[in-house]
Amino acid sequence: MELIQSKSLLAKLMATENLVIEQRNVSTAAFNVNSRVLTVPTLDNNISPQLYDLFLGHEVGHALYTPSDGMVKARDMGINLSVVNVIEDVRIEKKIKNKYPGIRSSFVRGYNDLIAKNFFETNGTDLNDLNFCDRAVNVPQRRVACVFADEFIF
């Protein structure tokens, strides 16, 4: 069995449903909560096994825990969707790592790979200068000190 087939089967087992797994020429993974399609980047030499596991684990987290109407409800309530997305990502990653503790090390190594590749485009940037959403995404992965003021620019 090829690596992509075994990883796809693992993602389906973790999600406890027969997800559609598509491998495409994309820069990052995505999950459509309505169609139940999990899209992953084409596996090549630029994607380490732990980064691939991070992508799959993160998107399986959405499959398991993200309500299909969540973004619609947030939009209808006038909540900034970027903020909702960041909070949802943090929430589902915590839940998937609690459900499958063995994936935690893949998340750490996968995020280290993304940081080394400057995926978040923050190399050389003082994280204190970033807006709230960018801090929420970058600070936990980098394990650095960052000042959060009483007021933020979203």
XYZ file of N, CA, C and O in Angstrom:
616
model
N 0.853 -1.184 0.000
C 0.000 0.000 0.000
C 0.892 1.238 0.000
O 1.823 1.343 0.785
N 0.602 2.180 -0.868
C 1.384 3.404 -0.949
C 1.148 4.269 0.280
O 0.124 4.156 0.950
N 2.098 5.156 0.540
C 2.016 6.023 1.717
C 0.730 6.855 1.727
O 0.051 6.926 2.742
N 0.386 7.459 0.596
C -0.816 8.307 0.563
C -2.063 7.481 0.843
O -2.978 7.930 1.535
N -2.111 6.243 0.359
C -3.266 5.393 0.614
C -3.363 5.032 2.092
O -4.445 5.051 2.672
N -2.216 4.713 2.696
C -2.243 4.344 4.118
C -2.584 5.559 4.987
O -3.332 5.446 5.962
N -2.069 6.732 4.640
C -2.400 7.954 5.392
C -3.876 8.302 5.222
O -4.534 8.732 6.175
N -4.406 8.125 4.019
C -5.830 8.397 3.778
C -6.701 7.447 4.584
O -7.703 7.861 5.176
N -6.337 6.189 4.611
C -7.090 5.215 5.392
C -7.037 5.564 6.873
O -8.051 5.513 7.573
N -5.863 5.968 7.352
C -5.724 6.373 8.751
C -6.624 7.577 9.061
O -7.291 7.613 10.099
N -6.662 8.559 8.160
C -7.513 9.739 8.368
C -8.979 9.335 8.455
O -9.724 9.831 9.306
N -9.407 8.419 7.604
C -10.798 7.952 7.636
C -11.101 7.239 8.950
O -12.169 7.422 9.541
N -10.157 6.423 9.404
C -10.344 5.716 10.675
C -10.409 6.696 11.840
O -11.252 6.564 12.729
N -9.518 7.682 11.836
C -9.517 8.679 12.910
C -10.814 9.479 12.923
O -11.334 9.805 13.987
N -11.332 9.804 11.738
C -12.546 10.600 11.640
C -13.797 9.747 11.873
O -14.884 10.297 12.019
N -13.630 8.449 11.909
C -14.728 7.480 12.074
C -15.819 7.655 11.020
O -16.989 7.464 11.290
N -15.397 8.008 9.814
C -16.332 8.090 8.687
C -15.544 7.943 7.395
O -14.329 8.099 7.361
N -16.244 7.659 6.336
C -15.612 7.445 5.044
C -15.434 8.778 4.317
O -16.121 9.069 3.338
N -14.522 9.601 4.814
C -14.233 10.887 4.185
C -13.716 10.685 2.771
O -13.117 9.654 2.461
N -13.900 11.685 1.942
C -13.253 11.708 0.639
C -11.918 12.421 0.848
O -11.887 13.551 1.342
N -10.831 11.749 0.517
C -9.493 12.332 0.654
C -8.969 12.611 -0.740
O -8.865 11.702 -1.566
N -8.664 13.882 -1.018
C -8.133 14.266 -2.322
C -6.745 14.850 -2.151
O -6.522 15.675 -1.273
N -5.838 14.409 -3.005
C -4.491 14.957 -3.022
C -4.402 15.894 -4.222
O -4.662 15.491 -5.352
N -4.079 17.164 -3.939
C -4.036 18.178 -4.995
C -2.799 19.040 -4.857
O -2.151 19.062 -3.819
N -2.548 19.826 -5.875
C -1.435 20.759 -5.868
C -1.866 22.039 -5.144
O -2.162 23.051 -5.765
N -1.921 21.962 -3.804
C -2.311 23.085 -2.951
C -1.207 23.312 -1.926
O -0.413 22.418 -1.651
N -1.154 24.506 -1.347
C -0.082 24.815 -0.400
C -0.365 24.296 1.005
O 0.555 24.116 1.799
N -1.636 24.073 1.329
C -1.990 23.596 2.654
C -3.252 22.752 2.574
O -3.958 22.779 1.564
N -3.519 22.030 3.619
C -4.685 21.154 3.658
C -5.945 21.952 3.955
O -5.890 23.056 4.473
N -7.091 21.355 3.629
C -8.382 21.984 3.891
C -9.435 20.895 4.062
O -9.279 19.784 3.548
N -10.496 21.251 4.789
C -11.610 20.322 4.953
C -12.909 21.058 4.726
O -13.146 22.117 5.298
N -13.763 20.514 3.874
C -15.077 21.086 3.616
C -16.070 20.355 4.515
O -16.331 19.163 4.317
N -16.610 21.075 5.504
C -17.482 20.432 6.496
C -18.817 19.997 5.900
O -19.469 19.122 6.468
N -19.214 20.556 4.773
C -20.483 20.169 4.155
C -20.322 18.975 3.222
O -21.074 18.007 3.313
N -19.336 19.013 2.331
C -19.144 17.914 1.382
C -18.338 16.763 1.976
O -18.289 15.688 1.391
N -17.687 17.004 3.120
C -16.868 16.006 3.821
C -15.656 15.589 2.992
O -15.228 14.448 2.998
N -15.077 16.555 2.267
C -13.881 16.315 1.459
C -12.676 16.911 2.167
O -12.674 18.096 2.515
N -11.660 16.089 2.388
C -10.411 16.514 2.996
C -9.377 16.592 1.870
O -9.098 15.588 1.219
N -8.865 17.784 1.633
C -7.873 18.006 0.584
C -6.502 18.181 1.227
O -6.358 18.944 2.185
N -5.527 17.459 0.701
C -4.160 17.538 1.222
C -3.209 17.873 0.075
O -3.480 17.554 -1.079
N -2.073 18.524 0.407
C -1.088 18.803 -0.637
C -0.510 17.508 -1.207
O -0.474 16.484 -0.537
N -0.057 17.588 -2.436
C 0.609 16.457 -3.056
C 1.846 16.114 -2.237
O 2.656 16.986 -1.926
N 1.953 14.854 -1.860
C 3.084 14.405 -1.054
C 4.327 14.383 -1.928
O 4.385 13.718 -2.951
N 5.313 15.163 -1.527
C 6.584 15.181 -2.253
C 7.709 15.388 -1.248
O 7.491 15.331 -0.041
N 8.900 15.628 -1.741
C 10.061 15.780 -0.857
C 10.009 17.032 0.000
O 10.779 17.172 0.939
N 9.116 17.983 -0.326
C 9.003 19.216 0.451
C 8.108 19.063 1.676
O 8.030 19.950 2.495
N 7.405 17.939 1.754
C 6.486 17.714 2.869
C 6.978 16.523 3.678
O 6.988 15.395 3.199
N 7.398 16.791 4.895
C 7.883 15.727 5.768
C 6.718 14.874 6.245
O 5.563 15.326 6.245
N 6.981 13.653 6.669
C 5.897 12.805 7.194
C 5.166 13.449 8.365
O 3.936 13.359 8.456
N 5.889 14.133 9.251
C 5.218 14.763 10.389
C 4.379 15.964 9.961
O 3.327 16.231 10.547
N 4.794 16.683 8.924
C 3.976 17.785 8.414
C 2.706 17.229 7.776
O 1.622 17.772 7.964
N 2.835 16.138 7.054
C 1.660 15.494 6.459
C 0.707 15.033 7.560
O -0.507 15.197 7.453
N 1.262 14.455 8.634
C 0.429 14.038 9.767
C -0.247 15.234 10.431
O -1.403 15.138 10.849
N 0.460 16.352 10.522
C -0.136 17.581 11.063
C -1.321 17.996 10.203
O -2.407 18.281 10.715
N -1.120 18.052 8.887
C -2.208 18.437 7.987
C -3.414 17.515 8.163
O -4.546 17.972 8.321
N -3.166 16.211 8.123
C -4.274 15.257 8.245
C -4.934 15.349 9.617
O -6.162 15.372 9.720
N -4.118 15.404 10.673
C -4.674 15.481 12.021
C -5.516 16.723 12.231
O -6.599 16.672 12.817
N -5.024 17.850 11.740
C -5.758 19.106 11.872
C -7.100 19.011 11.155
O -8.146 19.359 11.717
N -7.089 18.533 9.925
C -8.323 18.478 9.140
C -9.285 17.414 9.667
O -10.506 17.605 9.627
N -8.767 16.307 10.198
C -9.633 15.318 10.848
C -10.279 15.956 12.077
O -11.441 15.680 12.391
N -9.549 16.832 12.756
C -10.133 17.580 13.872
C -11.354 18.369 13.431
O -12.369 18.399 14.121
N -11.264 19.002 12.254
C -12.440 19.704 11.718
C -13.562 18.716 11.417
O -14.733 18.995 11.688
N -13.216 17.571 10.838
C -14.238 16.566 10.501
C -14.984 16.110 11.751
O -16.201 15.921 11.725
N -14.263 15.944 12.839
C -14.871 15.453 14.071
C -15.608 16.533 14.856
O -16.646 16.260 15.460
N -15.081 17.756 14.865
C -15.543 18.728 15.849
C -16.109 20.037 15.316
O -16.709 20.792 16.075
N -15.910 20.350 14.044
C -16.404 21.626 13.523
C -17.843 21.471 13.037
O -18.101 20.680 12.135
N -18.780 22.230 13.623
C -20.174 22.141 13.163
C -20.308 22.735 11.759
O -19.680 23.740 11.435
N -21.108 22.071 10.928
C -21.230 22.508 9.534
C -21.827 23.903 9.408
O -21.562 24.614 8.442
N -22.600 24.331 10.393
C -23.222 25.651 10.311
C -22.505 26.708 11.156
O -22.991 27.822 11.304
N -21.344 26.374 11.673
C -20.641 27.274 12.581
C -20.276 28.617 11.986
O -20.517 29.667 12.589
N -19.698 28.622 10.787
C -19.292 29.882 10.162
C -20.508 30.709 9.753
O -20.488 31.933 9.846
N -21.567 30.047 9.323
C -22.799 30.762 8.951
C -23.369 31.463 10.182
O -23.747 32.642 10.123
N -23.419 30.749 11.301
C -23.936 31.353 12.535
C -23.072 32.531 12.964
O -23.588 33.574 13.364
N -21.747 32.361 12.878
C -20.847 33.449 13.265
C -21.046 34.666 12.377
O -21.104 35.795 12.859
N -21.160 34.445 11.079
C -21.385 35.552 10.141
C -22.701 36.264 10.454
O -22.767 37.491 10.486
N -23.755 35.469 10.693
C -25.066 36.050 11.002
C -25.045 36.853 12.300
O -25.811 37.794 12.463
N -24.151 36.489 13.211
C -24.033 37.216 14.479
C -23.094 38.407 14.358
O -22.897 39.149 15.314
N -22.483 38.589 13.179
C -21.598 39.724 12.960
C -20.207 39.538 13.556
O -19.486 40.516 13.768
N -19.816 38.299 13.801
C -18.497 38.019 14.375
C -17.474 37.947 13.239
O -17.732 37.353 12.195
N -16.316 38.541 13.458
C -15.232 38.519 12.481
C -14.853 37.069 12.183
O -14.451 36.328 13.078
N -14.968 36.638 10.924
C -14.737 35.240 10.561
C -13.279 34.828 10.699
O -12.993 33.660 10.942
N -12.357 35.767 10.563
C -10.943 35.431 10.785
C -10.710 35.038 12.239
O -9.976 34.097 12.528
N -11.345 35.753 13.139
C -11.226 35.446 14.564
C -11.853 34.083 14.856
O -11.271 33.251 15.556
N -13.033 33.838 14.302
C -13.702 32.547 14.501
C -12.823 31.417 13.993
O -12.671 30.384 14.650
N -12.218 31.595 12.822
C -11.385 30.554 12.235
C -10.180 30.239 13.118
O -9.847 29.072 13.340
N -9.529 31.276 13.647
C -8.372 31.060 14.514
C -8.792 30.332 15.791
O -8.146 29.356 16.202
N -9.875 30.766 16.392
C -10.345 30.127 17.625
C -10.749 28.681 17.351
O -10.424 27.774 18.126
N -11.416 28.450 16.235
C -11.835 27.086 15.880
C -10.621 26.196 15.642
O -10.592 25.040 16.063
N -9.595 26.714 14.973
C -8.389 25.921 14.744
C -7.728 25.525 16.061
O -7.314 24.375 16.236
N -7.620 26.465 16.979
C -7.029 26.162 18.289
C -7.880 25.123 19.018
O -7.369 24.159 19.586
N -9.198 25.297 18.958
C -10.119 24.389 19.646
C -10.031 22.962 19.105
O -9.887 22.007 19.860
N -10.079 22.808 17.780
C -10.085 21.463 17.218
C -8.720 20.789 17.367
O -8.644 19.573 17.521
N -7.636 21.578 17.337
C -6.318 20.972 17.531
C -6.176 20.449 18.955
O -5.605 19.374 19.176
N -6.678 21.177 19.927
C -6.629 20.702 21.311
C -7.430 19.409 21.447
O -6.974 18.444 22.063
N -8.605 19.372 20.839
C -9.462 18.195 20.946
C -8.866 16.979 20.237
O -8.907 15.870 20.769
N -8.293 17.151 19.056
C -7.736 16.010 18.323
C -6.502 15.468 19.039
O -6.277 14.257 19.089
N -5.701 16.373 19.635
C -4.523 15.911 20.386
C -4.926 15.210 21.677
O -4.223 14.306 22.127
N -6.040 15.582 22.261
C -6.537 14.868 23.438
C -7.100 13.503 23.058
O -6.932 12.533 23.781
N -7.770 13.430 21.916
C -8.352 12.166 21.461
C -7.265 11.192 21.002
O -7.347 9.989 21.257
N -6.251 11.711 20.317
C -5.152 10.896 19.789
C -3.820 11.474 20.279
O -3.130 12.178 19.542
N -3.436 11.197 21.525
C -2.226 11.803 22.093
C -0.950 11.515 21.304
O -0.015 12.308 21.329
N -0.917 10.427 20.582
C 0.280 10.093 19.809
C 0.575 11.066 18.691
O 1.695 11.106 18.184
N -0.401 11.877 18.313
C -0.199 12.826 17.209
C 0.452 14.126 17.681
O 0.893 14.932 16.871
N 0.548 14.305 18.985
C 1.109 15.559 19.512
C 2.519 15.836 18.988
O 2.827 16.961 18.604
N 3.362 14.824 18.965
C 4.740 15.047 18.506
C 4.769 15.401 17.020
O 5.598 16.203 16.588
N 3.854 14.830 16.236
C 3.783 15.196 14.816
C 3.363 16.650 14.650
O 3.838 17.341 13.747
N 2.478 17.131 15.520
C 2.070 18.532 15.466
C 3.258 19.442 15.777
O 3.499 20.416 15.069
N 4.008 19.120 16.818
C 5.170 19.945 17.185
C 6.176 19.962 16.049
O 6.623 21.029 15.605
N 6.540 18.793 15.549
C 7.536 18.729 14.461
C 6.991 19.333 13.170
O 7.721 19.990 12.428
N 5.701 19.120 12.905
C 5.095 19.695 11.706
C 5.087 21.208 11.742
O 5.421 21.871 10.754
N 4.725 21.784 12.892
C 4.753 23.245 13.013
C 6.189 23.769 12.934
O 6.431 24.836 12.354
N 7.140 23.027 13.484
C 8.545 23.433 13.341
C 8.951 23.471 11.869
O 9.673 24.365 11.434
N 8.483 22.485 11.088
C 8.748 22.484 9.644
C 8.143 23.717 8.975
O 8.790 24.366 8.146
N 6.895 24.033 9.325
C 6.236 25.198 8.722
C 6.965 26.492 9.068
O 7.122 27.374 8.221
N 7.402 26.604 10.314
C 8.137 27.799 10.740
C 9.458 27.897 9.997
O 9.835 28.967 9.507
N 10.165 26.769 9.864
C 11.445 26.760 9.145
C 11.259 27.150 7.676
O 12.139 27.780 7.084
N 10.120 26.810 7.094
C 9.830 27.147 5.692
C 9.239 28.552 5.558
O 8.880 28.963 4.466
N 9.091 29.256 6.676
C 8.480 30.591 6.716
C 7.061 30.569 6.143
O 6.617 31.513 5.489
N 6.342 29.488 6.401
C 4.972 29.320 5.926
C 4.077 30.465 6.387
O 3.205 30.917 5.653
N 4.282 30.923 7.620
C 3.457 31.996 8.177
C 3.979 33.383 7.816
O 3.413 34.388 8.230
N 5.082 33.435 7.071
C 5.701 34.680 6.602
C 6.007 35.632 7.750
O 5.724 36.827 7.684
N 6.595 35.082 8.814
C 6.909 35.901 9.982
C 8.390 35.873 10.354
O 8.754 36.454 11.376
N 9.228 35.235 9.550
C 10.653 35.229 9.876
C 11.180 36.660 9.932
O 10.904 37.468 9.053
N 11.884 36.978 11.008
C 12.432 38.313 11.184
C 11.418 39.330 11.679
O 11.726 40.512 11.779
N 10.219 38.881 12.004
C 9.163 39.774 12.464
C 9.044 39.695 13.982
O 9.085 38.619 14.555
N 8.905 40.845 14.620
C 8.611 40.866 16.049
C 7.145 40.482 16.211
O 6.252 41.190 15.739
N 6.890 39.340 16.842
C 5.518 38.858 16.977
C 4.633 39.832 17.738
O 3.416 39.817 17.582
N 5.227 40.703 18.541
C 4.444 41.718 19.253
C 3.834 42.745 18.302
O 2.910 43.455 18.668
N 4.359 42.837 17.082
C 3.833 43.775 16.105
C 2.676 43.207 15.290
O 2.062 43.910 14.501
N 2.376 41.926 15.457
C 1.309 41.282 14.692
C -0.055 41.574 15.301
O -0.168 41.870 16.487
N -1.101 41.443 14.492
C -2.448 41.606 15.017
C -2.820 40.383 15.861
O -2.101 39.396 15.899
N -3.961 40.447 16.522
C -4.378 39.392 17.448
C -4.429 38.018 16.785
O -3.920 37.042 17.324
N -5.065 37.931 15.621
C -5.214 36.630 14.950
C -3.858 36.027 14.607
O -3.633 34.837 14.818
N -2.958 36.851 14.071
C -1.637 36.332 13.718
C -0.847 35.924 14.954
O -0.091 34.955 14.926
N -1.014 36.640 16.050
C -0.355 36.242 17.298
C -0.912 34.915 17.794
O -0.166 34.049 18.228
N -2.223 34.770 17.737
C -2.856 33.542 18.226
C -2.391 32.332 17.429
O -2.245 31.240 17.974
N -2.128 32.511 16.139
C -1.662 31.416 15.298
C -0.186 31.135 15.548
O 0.227 29.985 15.654
N 0.625 32.166 15.648
C 2.071 32.000 15.672
C 2.685 31.786 17.043
O 3.653 31.055 17.180
N 2.154 32.419 18.066
C 2.797 32.363 19.377
C 2.810 30.953 19.968
O 3.859 30.480 20.400
N 1.697 30.221 19.988
C 1.748 28.878 20.586
C 2.717 27.937 19.870
O 3.388 27.129 20.501
N 2.808 28.051 18.548
C 3.688 27.181 17.780
C 5.163 27.482 18.056
O 5.996 26.607 18.017
N 5.473 28.730 18.331
C 6.867 29.131 18.508
C 7.321 29.102 19.963
O 8.491 29.223 20.246
N 6.375 28.997 20.867
C 6.688 28.980 22.295
C 7.563 30.177 22.685
O 8.624 30.034 23.263
N 7.097 31.358 22.301
C 7.825 32.583 22.628
C 6.936 33.493 23.456
O 5.724 33.361 23.464
N 7.582 34.417 24.126
C 6.831 35.399 24.914
C 6.272 36.450 23.973
O 6.935 36.898 23.050
N 5.048 36.827 24.211
C 4.404 37.850 23.402
C 3.458 38.618 24.314
O 2.749 38.027 25.123
N 3.455 39.923 24.187
C 2.605 40.760 25.016
C 1.233 40.874 24.363
O 1.124 41.203 23.182
N 0.174 40.574 25.115
C -1.193 40.754 24.637
C -1.785 41.932 25.420
O -1.995 41.849 26.615
N -2.031 43.030 24.708
C -2.570 44.243 25.324
C -4.060 44.096 25.556
O -4.695 43.144 25.102
N -4.631 45.056 26.266
C -6.064 45.034 26.519
C -6.886 45.245 25.249
O -8.011 44.789 25.147
N -6.332 45.934 24.271
C -7.031 46.187 23.034
C -6.196 45.646 21.883
O -4.982 45.757 21.875
N -6.878 45.034 20.917
C -6.185 44.427 19.782
C -6.713 44.991 18.482
O -7.855 45.412 18.388
N -5.869 44.925 17.483
C -6.279 45.240 16.120
C -6.550 43.905 15.459
O -5.681 43.054 15.368
N -7.793 43.700 15.013
C -8.145 42.452 14.344
C -7.867 42.608 12.878
O -7.779 41.825 12.103
